[in-house]
Coordinates of C-alpha atoms and ligand atoms in Angstrom, one line a residue:
M428 CA 0.0 0.1 0.0
T429 CA 1.4 3.5 -0.8
F430 CA 0.4 6.7 0.8
T431 CA 0.6 10.3 -0.5
Q432 CA 3.8 11.9 0.5
H433 CA 3.3 15.2 2.1
K434 CA 5.5 18.0 2.7
S435 CA 4.9 20.3 5.8
Q436 CA 2.9 23.4 4.7
K437 CA 2.6 26.4 6.8
N438 CA -0.9 27.7 6.8
A439 CA -0.9 31.4 6.0
N440 CA -4.2 31.8 8.2
T441 CA -3.4 32.1 11.8
D442 CA -6.9 32.6 13.4
F443 CA -9.2 29.7 14.0
D444 CA -12.3 28.5 15.8
A445 CA -10.3 25.8 17.1
V446 CA -6.7 24.8 17.5
I447 CA -5.8 21.1 18.3
I448 CA -2.4 20.0 19.4
G449 CA -1.5 16.6 18.2
A450 CA -2.1 14.5 14.9
G451 CA -2.4 11.1 16.6
F452 CA -5.6 9.2 17.1
S453 CA -7.0 12.1 19.1
G454 CA -5.9 15.0 17.0
L455 CA -6.9 13.3 13.7
Y456 CA -10.5 12.4 14.8
M457 CA -11.0 15.8 16.5
L458 CA -10.1 17.6 13.4
Y459 CA -12.3 15.5 11.3
R460 CA -15.2 16.0 13.8
L461 CA -15.0 19.8 14.0
R462 CA -14.3 20.4 10.3
E463 CA -17.5 18.3 9.4
A464 CA -19.3 20.6 11.8
G465 CA -18.2 23.6 10.0
F466 CA -15.7 25.1 12.3
S467 CA -12.4 26.4 11.1
V468 CA -9.9 24.1 12.7
Q469 CA -6.1 23.6 12.6
A470 CA -4.0 21.0 14.0
Y471 CA -0.3 21.1 14.8
D472 CA 2.0 18.5 15.5
A473 CA 6.0 18.5 16.2
A474 CA 6.4 15.3 14.2
P475 CA 6.8 15.4 10.4
D476 CA 3.6 13.4 9.7
V477 CA 0.6 11.8 11.3
G478 CA 0.7 9.1 14.0
G479 CA 1.5 10.5 17.5
V480 CA 3.0 7.9 19.6
W481 CA 2.8 5.4 16.8
Y482 CA 5.1 7.7 14.6
A483 CA 7.7 7.9 17.4
N484 CA 7.6 4.4 19.0
R485 CA 9.5 2.4 16.5
Y486 CA 11.6 0.2 18.6
P487 CA 12.0 -3.5 17.8
G488 CA 8.8 -5.5 18.5
A489 CA 6.8 -2.4 19.2
K490 CA 3.0 -3.5 19.1
C491 CA -0.2 -2.7 20.8
D492 CA -1.6 -4.7 23.6
S493 CA -5.1 -4.0 22.4
E494 CA -6.6 -6.4 19.9
S495 CA -6.6 -5.0 16.4
I496 CA -10.2 -5.2 15.6
I497 CA -11.0 -2.9 18.6
Y498 CA -7.8 -0.7 18.3
N499 CA -9.4 1.4 15.7
Y500 CA -11.8 4.2 15.1
M501 CA -15.6 3.1 15.2
F502 CA -17.1 6.5 14.2
S503 CA -17.0 5.6 10.4
E504 CA -18.6 2.3 9.6
E505 CA -17.2 2.8 6.0
L506 CA -13.8 3.1 7.4
Y507 CA -14.1 0.0 9.6
Q508 CA -15.3 -2.2 6.6
E509 CA -12.4 -0.8 4.3
W510 CA -9.5 -1.5 6.7
T511 CA -8.4 -5.1 7.4
W512 CA -6.0 -5.8 10.1
S513 CA -3.5 -8.6 9.6
S514 CA -3.1 -10.2 13.0
R515 CA -4.6 -10.3 16.5
Y516 CA -2.2 -7.5 17.9
P517 CA -1.3 -4.7 15.6
E518 CA 2.4 -3.9 15.1
Q519 CA 3.6 -0.4 15.1
A520 CA 4.2 -0.2 11.3
E521 CA 0.6 -1.5 10.6
I522 CA -1.1 1.0 13.1
L523 CA 0.8 3.9 11.5
S524 CA -0.2 2.7 8.1
Y525 CA -3.6 2.8 9.4
L526 CA -3.5 6.2 10.6
N527 CA -2.1 7.3 7.2
Y528 CA -4.9 5.7 5.5
V529 CA -7.4 7.6 7.8
A530 CA -5.6 10.9 7.1
D531 CA -5.6 10.3 3.2
K532 CA -9.4 8.9 3.3
F533 CA -10.7 12.1 5.1
D534 CA -7.9 14.6 3.5
L535 CA -6.8 15.6 7.0
R536 CA -3.4 16.7 6.1
R537 CA -4.4 20.0 4.5
D538 CA -5.5 21.2 8.0
I539 CA -2.5 19.9 9.9
Q540 CA 0.9 21.8 10.1
F541 CA 3.7 19.3 10.9
N542 CA 7.1 20.0 12.3
T543 CA 5.6 22.4 14.4
R544 CA 6.0 22.5 18.2
M545 CA 3.6 24.6 20.2
R546 CA 5.6 26.6 22.7
A547 CA 2.8 28.4 24.6
A548 CA -1.0 28.8 24.8
H549 CA -2.2 31.7 26.9
Y550 CA -5.9 32.6 27.4
D551 CA -6.5 36.3 26.8
E552 CA -9.2 37.2 29.2
V553 CA -10.1 40.4 27.8
N554 CA -10.8 39.2 24.1
N555 CA -11.7 35.8 25.1
R556 CA -9.2 34.3 22.8
W557 CA -6.6 31.7 23.1
R558 CA -3.3 33.1 22.0
L559 CA -0.7 30.4 20.9
Q560 CA 2.9 30.6 19.8
T561 CA 5.1 28.0 18.1
E562 CA 8.7 27.4 18.6
D563 CA 9.5 29.1 15.5
G564 CA 7.7 32.3 17.0
T565 CA 4.5 32.3 15.0
H566 CA 1.4 33.7 16.8
I567 CA -2.0 32.1 16.4
T568 CA -5.3 32.9 17.8
A569 CA -8.3 30.6 18.4
T570 CA -11.8 30.4 20.5
Y571 CA -11.1 27.0 21.4
F572 CA -7.8 25.3 22.4
I573 CA -7.8 21.4 22.4
T574 CA -5.1 19.3 23.4
G575 CA -4.5 15.7 21.9
V576 CA -1.1 15.3 23.0
G577 CA -1.3 11.6 24.2
N578 CA -0.6 10.3 27.8
L579 CA 2.5 8.6 27.2
S580 CA 4.5 10.7 24.9
S581 CA 6.9 12.6 27.3
S582 CA 9.9 10.4 27.6
N583 CA 11.5 9.7 31.0
I584 CA 15.3 9.5 30.6
P585 CA 16.6 9.1 34.1
K586 CA 19.2 11.7 35.2
F587 CA 22.2 9.2 35.4
K588 CA 25.5 10.8 36.0
G589 CA 27.8 10.3 32.9
L590 CA 25.5 9.7 30.2
D591 CA 27.0 12.4 28.1
S592 CA 30.1 10.5 28.4
F593 CA 29.0 7.1 26.9
E594 CA 31.1 6.3 23.8
G595 CA 28.5 4.0 22.2
D596 CA 24.9 4.7 21.0
W597 CA 22.0 5.1 23.2
Y598 CA 18.2 5.4 22.3
H599 CA 14.9 5.8 24.1
T600 CA 12.2 3.4 22.9
G601 CA 9.8 6.2 22.5
H602 CA 12.0 8.0 20.2
W603 CA 13.5 5.2 18.0
P604 CA 15.4 6.2 14.8
H605 CA 13.6 5.6 11.6
E606 CA 16.7 3.4 10.2
K607 CA 17.3 0.1 11.7
V608 CA 19.5 -0.1 14.7
D609 CA 22.1 -2.9 14.1
F610 CA 22.5 -5.0 17.2
K611 CA 24.3 -7.7 15.5
G612 CA 27.2 -9.1 17.7
K613 CA 26.9 -6.0 19.9
R614 CA 26.8 -5.8 23.7
V615 CA 23.4 -4.2 24.4
G616 CA 22.0 -2.8 27.6
V617 CA 18.2 -2.4 28.1
I618 CA 17.2 -0.4 31.0
G619 CA 13.7 -0.8 32.1
T620 CA 11.0 -3.9 32.0
G621 CA 7.8 -2.2 31.3
S622 CA 5.8 -2.8 28.1
S623 CA 8.6 -1.5 26.0
G624 CA 11.3 -3.4 27.5
I625 CA 9.3 -6.6 27.6
Q626 CA 8.3 -6.2 23.9
S627 CA 11.9 -5.3 22.6
I628 CA 14.0 -7.7 24.9
P629 CA 13.1 -11.0 23.1
V630 CA 13.6 -9.2 19.6
I631 CA 17.0 -7.6 20.4
A632 CA 18.3 -10.8 22.0
E633 CA 18.0 -12.7 18.8
E634 CA 20.3 -10.3 17.3
A635 CA 22.7 -9.1 20.0
G636 CA 25.9 -10.7 20.9
H637 CA 25.0 -10.3 24.5
L638 CA 22.1 -8.5 26.0
F639 CA 22.1 -7.2 29.7
V640 CA 18.6 -6.4 30.9
F641 CA 18.8 -3.9 33.8
Q642 CA 15.6 -4.6 35.7
R643 CA 14.4 -2.5 38.7
T644 CA 10.9 -4.0 39.1
P645 CA 9.7 -7.2 37.3
G646 CA 6.3 -7.0 35.1
Y647 CA 3.5 -9.4 35.3
C648 CA 3.4 -10.8 31.8
T649 CA 0.9 -13.1 30.2
P650 CA 1.1 -14.6 26.9
A651 CA -0.1 -12.5 23.8
R652 CA -0.6 -15.6 21.4
N653 CA -0.5 -13.5 18.6
H654 CA -1.7 -14.8 15.3
A655 CA -2.6 -14.0 11.8
Y656 CA -6.3 -13.3 11.5
D657 CA -8.4 -15.9 9.7
P658 CA -10.5 -14.3 6.8
E659 CA -13.7 -15.7 8.2
F660 CA -13.0 -14.1 11.5
I661 CA -12.6 -10.6 9.7
R662 CA -15.7 -11.2 7.9
Q663 CA -17.7 -11.9 11.1
T664 CA -16.1 -8.9 12.9
K665 CA -17.1 -6.5 10.0
A666 CA -20.7 -8.0 10.0
N667 CA -20.8 -7.2 13.8
Y668 CA -19.5 -3.7 13.6
S669 CA -22.5 -2.2 15.4
E670 CA -22.4 -4.6 18.1
I671 CA -18.6 -4.3 18.7
K672 CA -19.1 -0.6 18.9
R673 CA -21.7 -0.8 21.3
Q674 CA -20.0 -3.3 23.6
T675 CA -16.8 -1.4 23.7
R676 CA -18.5 1.8 24.3
E677 CA -20.5 0.5 27.3
S678 CA -17.8 -1.8 28.7
A679 CA -15.8 -1.1 31.7
T680 CA -12.4 -0.8 30.0
G681 CA -13.2 -0.3 26.3
Y682 CA -12.4 -3.9 25.4
L683 CA -14.6 -6.8 24.4
H684 CA -13.7 -9.1 27.1
K685 CA -16.1 -9.1 30.2
L686 CA -15.9 -10.3 33.7
I687 CA -15.9 -14.1 33.5
H688 CA -17.1 -14.9 36.9
D689 CA -19.1 -12.4 39.0
R690 CA -18.0 -13.8 42.2
S691 CA -14.8 -13.5 44.4
A692 CA -11.7 -15.6 43.6
L693 CA -11.8 -16.8 47.0
A694 CA -15.2 -18.4 46.4
D695 CA -13.5 -21.1 44.4
S696 CA -11.2 -23.8 45.6
P697 CA -7.5 -23.4 44.6
E698 CA -8.0 -26.3 42.0
E699 CA -11.0 -24.5 40.4
R700 CA -9.2 -21.2 40.3
Q701 CA -6.2 -22.8 38.8
R702 CA -8.5 -24.3 35.9
E703 CA -10.1 -20.8 35.4
Y704 CA -6.7 -19.0 35.3
Q705 CA -5.4 -21.6 33.0
K706 CA -8.1 -21.1 30.5
V707 CA -7.6 -17.6 30.2
W708 CA -3.8 -18.1 30.0
D709 CA -4.2 -20.5 27.0
R710 CA -6.3 -18.0 25.2
G711 CA -3.8 -15.4 25.8
G712 CA -4.2 -11.5 25.8
F713 CA -5.4 -9.5 28.9
G714 CA -8.3 -11.2 30.6
L715 CA -6.7 -12.7 33.8
G716 CA -7.9 -9.6 35.7
T717 CA -11.4 -10.2 34.6
T718 CA -11.5 -13.9 35.7
Y719 CA -13.2 -12.9 39.2
N720 CA -14.8 -9.8 40.5
D721 CA -12.4 -8.9 43.1
L722 CA -8.9 -9.3 41.8
I723 CA -8.2 -5.6 41.7
I724 CA -9.8 -4.8 45.0
N725 CA -9.1 -7.6 47.5
P726 CA -5.3 -8.3 48.2
T727 CA -6.1 -11.9 49.1
A728 CA -7.8 -12.5 45.9
N729 CA -5.2 -10.5 43.9
E730 CA -2.4 -12.8 45.5
T731 CA -4.1 -15.9 43.9
V732 CA -3.7 -14.6 40.4
A733 CA -0.3 -13.2 41.3
E734 CA 0.9 -16.4 42.5
F735 CA -0.5 -18.2 39.4
I736 CA 1.8 -16.0 37.1
R737 CA 4.9 -16.6 39.4
S738 CA 4.3 -20.3 39.1
K739 CA 4.4 -19.8 35.2
I740 CA 7.6 -17.9 35.4
G741 CA 9.0 -20.5 37.6
E742 CA 8.2 -23.3 35.2
T743 CA 9.4 -21.4 32.1
V744 CA 12.7 -19.8 33.3
K745 CA 15.4 -22.6 33.8
D746 CA 17.8 -20.7 36.1
P747 CA 16.1 -20.5 39.5
K748 CA 18.0 -17.5 40.6
T749 CA 16.9 -15.5 37.4
A750 CA 13.2 -16.9 37.7
E751 CA 13.0 -15.5 41.3
L752 CA 14.2 -12.1 40.2
L753 CA 11.5 -12.1 37.4
K754 CA 8.7 -12.7 39.9
P755 CA 7.0 -9.6 40.8
T756 CA 5.6 -9.1 44.4
Y757 CA 3.5 -6.2 44.0
Y758 CA -0.2 -6.4 43.5
F759 CA -1.1 -7.9 40.0
A760 CA -2.4 -5.2 37.5
A761 CA -2.0 -2.4 40.0
K762 CA 1.0 -1.4 37.6
R763 CA 0.3 -2.0 33.8
P764 CA 0.6 -5.7 33.1
V765 CA 2.0 -6.6 29.7
L766 CA 1.3 -9.1 27.0
D767 CA 4.5 -11.0 26.1
T768 CA 5.9 -12.9 23.1
N769 CA 8.7 -15.3 24.4
Y770 CA 9.7 -12.9 27.2
Y771 CA 10.4 -15.4 29.8
E772 CA 11.9 -17.9 27.4
T773 CA 14.3 -15.3 26.4
Y774 CA 16.0 -15.6 29.7
N775 CA 17.0 -19.2 28.8
R776 CA 19.2 -17.9 26.2
D777 CA 22.9 -18.1 26.7
N778 CA 23.4 -14.4 25.4
V779 CA 21.0 -12.9 27.9
T780 CA 21.8 -11.8 31.5
L781 CA 19.4 -10.3 33.9
V782 CA 20.9 -7.6 36.4
D783 CA 18.9 -6.8 39.4
V784 CA 19.3 -3.0 39.8
K785 CA 17.0 -3.0 42.7
S786 CA 19.5 -4.5 45.0
A787 CA 22.4 -3.0 43.2
P788 CA 21.3 0.2 41.7
I789 CA 22.8 1.9 38.5
T790 CA 25.2 4.4 39.9
E791 CA 26.5 6.0 36.5
I792 CA 26.9 5.6 32.9
T793 CA 30.7 5.4 32.2
P794 CA 32.2 5.9 28.6
K795 CA 32.2 2.1 28.3
G796 CA 29.0 1.0 29.6
I797 CA 26.8 1.0 33.0
K798 CA 28.2 0.8 36.5
T799 CA 26.0 -0.5 39.3
T800 CA 27.0 -0.4 43.1
E801 CA 28.5 -4.0 42.3
E802 CA 29.8 -4.3 38.7
E803 CA 30.6 -2.4 35.6
Y804 CA 28.9 -3.8 32.4
A805 CA 30.7 -3.0 29.0
L806 CA 28.3 -2.1 26.5
D807 CA 28.2 -1.0 22.8
I808 CA 24.6 0.1 22.8
L809 CA 22.2 1.5 25.5
V810 CA 18.4 1.3 25.2
F811 CA 16.4 3.3 27.6
A812 CA 13.1 1.4 28.0
T813 CA 12.3 3.8 30.9
G814 CA 8.8 5.0 30.1
Y815 CA 7.1 8.4 30.3
D816 CA 6.2 11.2 32.5
A817 CA 2.7 10.0 32.0
M818 CA -0.5 12.1 31.8
T819 CA 0.6 15.6 32.7
G820 CA 4.0 15.4 31.2
P821 CA 2.9 16.0 27.6
L822 CA 0.7 18.8 28.7
F823 CA 3.3 20.6 30.7
K824 CA 5.8 20.5 27.6
I825 CA 3.4 23.5 26.5
D826 CA 3.2 26.6 28.6
I827 CA -0.4 26.5 29.1
R828 CA -1.8 29.8 31.0
G829 CA -5.5 30.4 31.9
K830 CA -7.0 33.3 33.7
D831 CA -4.9 35.6 35.7
G832 CA -1.7 34.2 33.8
I833 CA -1.9 31.1 36.1
S834 CA -0.3 28.0 34.3
L835 CA -1.7 24.6 34.3
K836 CA 1.6 23.4 36.1
E837 CA 1.1 25.8 38.9
K838 CA -2.6 24.9 39.1
W839 CA -1.8 21.3 39.6
A840 CA 1.4 21.9 41.5
G841 CA 1.7 20.6 45.1
G842 CA -0.4 17.4 44.7
P843 CA -1.7 15.1 45.8
Q844 CA -3.7 15.0 42.5
T845 CA -4.3 17.0 39.3
R846 CA -7.7 19.0 39.5
T847 CA -10.0 18.7 36.4
Y848 CA -13.6 18.4 35.6
L849 CA -14.3 15.1 34.0
G850 CA -10.8 14.9 32.9
I851 CA -11.7 17.2 30.0
A852 CA -11.8 20.9 31.4
N853 CA -10.1 22.9 34.1
A854 CA -11.5 25.8 36.1
G855 CA -9.6 28.9 35.3
F856 CA -9.0 27.7 31.7
P857 CA -12.2 28.7 29.6
N858 CA -12.6 27.0 26.2
M859 CA -9.9 24.8 26.7
F860 CA -10.6 20.9 26.3
M861 CA -8.2 18.0 26.9
I862 CA -8.6 14.7 24.9
T863 CA -8.1 11.9 27.3
G864 CA -6.9 14.2 30.1
P865 CA -5.8 13.3 33.6
E866 CA -8.7 12.1 35.7
S867 CA -10.6 10.3 32.7
P868 CA -10.3 6.7 31.9
S869 CA -7.6 7.2 29.3
S870 CA -4.7 4.8 29.7
L871 CA -6.7 2.5 31.8
S872 CA -8.9 1.7 28.7
N873 CA -8.5 0.8 25.2
V874 CA -7.6 4.2 24.4
P875 CA -9.4 4.7 20.9
V876 CA -12.7 4.0 22.6
S877 CA -11.8 6.8 25.2
I878 CA -10.6 9.2 22.7
E879 CA -13.7 8.8 20.4
Q880 CA -16.0 9.5 23.4
H881 CA -14.0 12.6 24.3
V882 CA -13.9 13.8 20.8
E883 CA -17.6 13.4 20.2
W884 CA -18.5 15.0 23.6
I885 CA -16.2 18.0 22.8
G886 CA -17.6 18.3 19.2
D887 CA -21.2 18.3 20.5
C888 CA -20.3 20.7 23.0
L889 CA -18.9 23.2 20.6
E890 CA -22.1 22.8 18.4
Y891 CA -24.2 23.5 21.3
L892 CA -22.4 26.6 22.3
R893 CA -22.6 27.8 18.7
E894 CA -26.3 27.2 18.5
H895 CA -27.0 28.9 21.9
G896 CA -24.7 31.9 21.1
I897 CA -22.4 31.1 24.0
T898 CA -18.8 32.2 23.7
T899 CA -17.3 31.1 26.7
I900 CA -17.4 27.6 28.7
E901 CA -15.6 27.3 31.8
A902 CA -15.6 24.4 34.6
K903 CA -16.7 25.6 37.8
A904 CA -14.2 25.2 40.7
E905 CA -16.8 23.3 42.9
A906 CA -17.6 20.9 39.9
E907 CA -13.9 20.2 39.6
E908 CA -13.5 19.6 43.3
A909 CA -16.2 17.2 43.4
W910 CA -15.0 15.3 40.2
S911 CA -11.3 15.0 41.6
A912 CA -12.7 13.8 44.9
H913 CA -14.9 11.2 43.2
C914 CA -11.9 10.1 41.1
R915 CA -9.7 9.5 44.3
E916 CA -12.5 7.8 46.1
V917 CA -12.9 5.3 43.3
A918 CA -9.3 4.8 42.9
D919 CA -8.9 4.4 46.6
A920 CA -11.2 1.5 46.8
T921 CA -8.9 -0.5 44.5
L922 CA -5.2 -1.8 44.7
Y923 CA -4.0 0.8 42.0
T924 CA -3.4 3.5 44.6
K925 CA -1.5 1.0 46.8
T926 CA 1.3 0.5 44.2
D927 CA 4.0 2.7 42.8
S928 CA 3.6 3.1 39.1
W929 CA 3.2 5.6 36.3
Y930 CA -0.6 5.7 37.0
T931 CA 0.4 7.4 40.2
G932 CA 3.2 9.5 39.1
A933 CA 5.6 7.6 41.3
N934 CA 8.0 6.7 38.4
I935 CA 9.1 10.4 38.0
E936 CA 11.4 11.7 40.5
G937 CA 9.8 14.8 42.4
K938 CA 6.4 14.4 40.8
P939 CA 3.4 14.8 43.1
R940 CA 1.8 11.4 43.8
G941 CA -2.0 11.2 42.9
F942 CA -4.0 8.9 40.8
L943 CA -4.5 10.3 37.4
I944 CA -6.9 8.0 35.8
Y945 CA -10.7 7.6 36.5
V946 CA -11.3 3.9 37.2
G947 CA -15.0 4.0 37.6
G948 CA -15.3 2.3 34.1
V949 CA -15.6 3.6 30.4
G950 CA -19.4 3.0 30.0
A951 CA -20.1 4.4 33.5
Y952 CA -17.8 7.6 32.8
R953 CA -19.6 8.1 29.4
K954 CA -23.0 8.2 31.0
I955 CA -21.7 10.7 33.5
C956 CA -20.5 12.9 30.7
D957 CA -23.6 12.6 28.7
E958 CA -25.7 13.6 31.6
V959 CA -23.5 16.6 32.1
A960 CA -24.3 17.7 28.6
A961 CA -28.1 16.8 28.8
K962 CA -28.3 19.2 31.8
G963 CA -27.0 22.1 29.7
Y964 CA -23.5 21.4 30.7
E965 CA -23.9 21.2 34.4
G966 CA -20.8 22.1 36.4
F967 CA -19.9 24.4 33.8
S968 CA -20.2 28.3 33.6
L969 CA -21.7 29.5 30.0
T970 CA -21.4 33.0 29.0
P971 CA -23.5 34.2 26.0
T972 CA -22.2 36.3 23.2
S973 CA -24.4 39.4 23.8
A974 CA -25.1 39.2 27.4
K975 CA -22.3 39.5 29.9
E976 CA -24.4 37.5 32.2
T977 CA -23.4 34.0 33.1
I978 CA -25.8 31.0 32.7
S979 CA -25.2 28.9 35.9
Ligands
NA7_1738 P1 7.0 1.9 31.8 O1 6.0 0.9 31.9 O2 6.9 3.1 32.8 O3 8.5 1.1 32.2 C1 9.5 1.8 32.5 C2 10.6 0.8 33.0 O4 11.9 1.4 33.2 C3 10.1 0.3 34.3 O5 10.7 -1.1 34.4 C4 11.0 1.2 35.4 O6 11.3 0.5 36.7 C5 12.2 1.4 34.5 N1 13.0 2.4 35.1 C6 12.7 3.6 35.1 N2 13.7 4.4 35.6 C7 14.6 3.6 36.0 C8 15.9 3.8 36.6 N3 16.3 4.9 37.1 N4 16.7 2.7 36.9 C9 16.2 1.5 36.5 N5 15.1 1.2 35.9 C10 14.2 2.3 35.6 O7 7.2 2.3 30.4 P2 7.1 1.6 29.1 O8 7.7 2.3 28.0 O9 7.7 0.2 29.3 O10 5.6 1.4 28.8 C11 4.7 2.5 29.0 C12 3.2 2.3 28.6 O11 3.2 2.3 27.2 C13 2.7 1.0 28.8 O12 2.3 0.8 30.1 C14 1.7 0.8 27.8 O13 0.5 1.5 28.2 C15 2.2 1.6 26.7 P3 10.2 0.6 37.8 O14 9.1 -0.1 37.5 O15 9.9 2.1 37.9 O16 10.9 0.2 39.1

C-alpha cells in the first residue's frame, strides 16, 4: 500500500475557531469532527507526519496490547469495513499505516501543520481568545484550544550521572530512529522492564552478541498468543460492527472481554481457580484480571492470580535465581501488566543476562557502559525503556496559562492530584479541552474508545455553544473539586493506589503522587459525561455572546 507523501505546509491563516495540538488518534478525529461541523480548525504536530506515539515508537517488537479489531476508530462504519488488520495484535508499522490511511481518506493533512511544536498557549481574558505561539515564533489565535497530546508521549530519561560520556549509541524506545539499529554481535544494555522493554528484549536478544537487561521491578506478563487473522473471523467481525461498537463503548475498559465470573476468587477452591486462570492463560491476551470480580480490590484474591503467574515464570525460566528475580511481588495489574511473546523464554538464552538493579542500583553511565553499586558492564548500545512522564508530562511541555496568567503546572502543583472537571476541562482555563486528560479513563482503557468518546463530547459541546450563542465555557471550581474527589474515592477502593507506578506519578522523581486516571469504568464515565451535557453542561459556567451575564 502506498500513501501520499506530504511536505509540511505552513498555513498562512493564523486565526481559527479551534486549534488542536497533536495529529495522533485524538487529533485526527477531533480535526475531522470539527471540520465536518463547519468550524475552522487547524492541528499542529511537532512530528513530520501523522501518527502521534505510533509515529515515534519504532523500537524492535513495538506493538499494541489491544486487539486490532478494537484498536481503531469506530465512528465511520465505511472506514471499519474498508480496513483489514492482519493479526490479533497490531504492530507499530501497521497502526501507522492505518492512521495514514485515515488521514488520506478524510483528507486531513490539509489542516495539519507538521514539524511545528507549540511552545505556549495563553488565554486572553479581555478578548476571550486563546493566543498560541509556536517554537518558531508564529502567533496563532483561536476561540477553542484542544489538546490531543497523548498520555505517554513525554519520555523519561533518568538523570544518570555520566550519560554524556557514553561512547556507544543510546536510544529511548519512545523516540526510535527510522533506520534500523544494528544489534548484530553487539553488547547491548536495556534499562527497564515495562511494556517497551518486555516487547523489545526478545527481539533484540535474537540479534545481539550479548544482552544485559537492567531490571528494577519485574512485570506481570501473560502470553499474547498473537496470530494472523483468519478471513472468516474478519468477515464476522465486520458484520458485527455495530455490536462491537456498542459493547466497547458500554464496557468497563473499552475492550470486548467481560467479567468472566461475578464472584470472588476466594469463592472457588484452589483447583477450580487454577483451572479458570489456565483457561484464560491459554487463550492469551489480557483477561486474567477479569476472571473474578475482586482481583483488583481484594489483596488476598489478587495474590491468587499473582501466584499463578509467578508459578508460570518458575516453570518457564530454567535458572532458578533468574526466575526468582523475574517474579513480581506487588499487586497484579496495579501496575500496567504486559502481553508478551517469548519474554520469559528469552532468559533461557546463553546471550541474555538479567541484572537486578533494585538490590544494586545503577550509579552512573561510564564511557564504556553501565556501572552499578556492584559491577561495571561494558556495552556498545544502551536502550532506555524507561517509560514516560505520563498524563501531565505532555501537557506541561506547552506553557499553558489560563485566567490571571496562572499556568496549568502551577494549578496542579503541590499534589496530591491533578484537579480537572471530568478529565476534559479545567476551572480557570475557559474554552480549553483535553482529550483523554488526567482523571478520565484514558490509559486504563482501550484508548481509541476513550478518545472517540471525548472527541464526540467536545464536538457536540462546541455545536451546542454555537447554537446557543455562547462564547465562553468554563468548568466551575466546585464541580472540579467534586470530580477530583470522586476520582480519588473510586481509585482508593482499588489496589491501584497501593502500588507505585506511572499511574500514580511515582515513576518520575519529584512528581506529586496522585492517581491520574478515572477507574469507575468507560461505560459509566460516558453516562456521567452525557448527563452533564444533557443538563445543559452542568458544572460549567456558560457565557452568552451578547449578554455579559453568566448562565449557571
Ligand atoms: P514503563 O511501563 O513506565 O516502564 C519503564 C521501566 O523502566 C520500568 O521497568 C521502570 O522500573 C524502569 N526504570 C525507570 N527508571 C529507571 C531507573 N532509573 N533505573 C532502572 N530502571 C528504571 O514504560 P514503558 O515504555 O515500558 O511502557 C509505557 C506504557 O506504554 C505501557 O504501560 C503501555 O500503556 C504503553 P520501575 O518499574 O519504575 O521500578
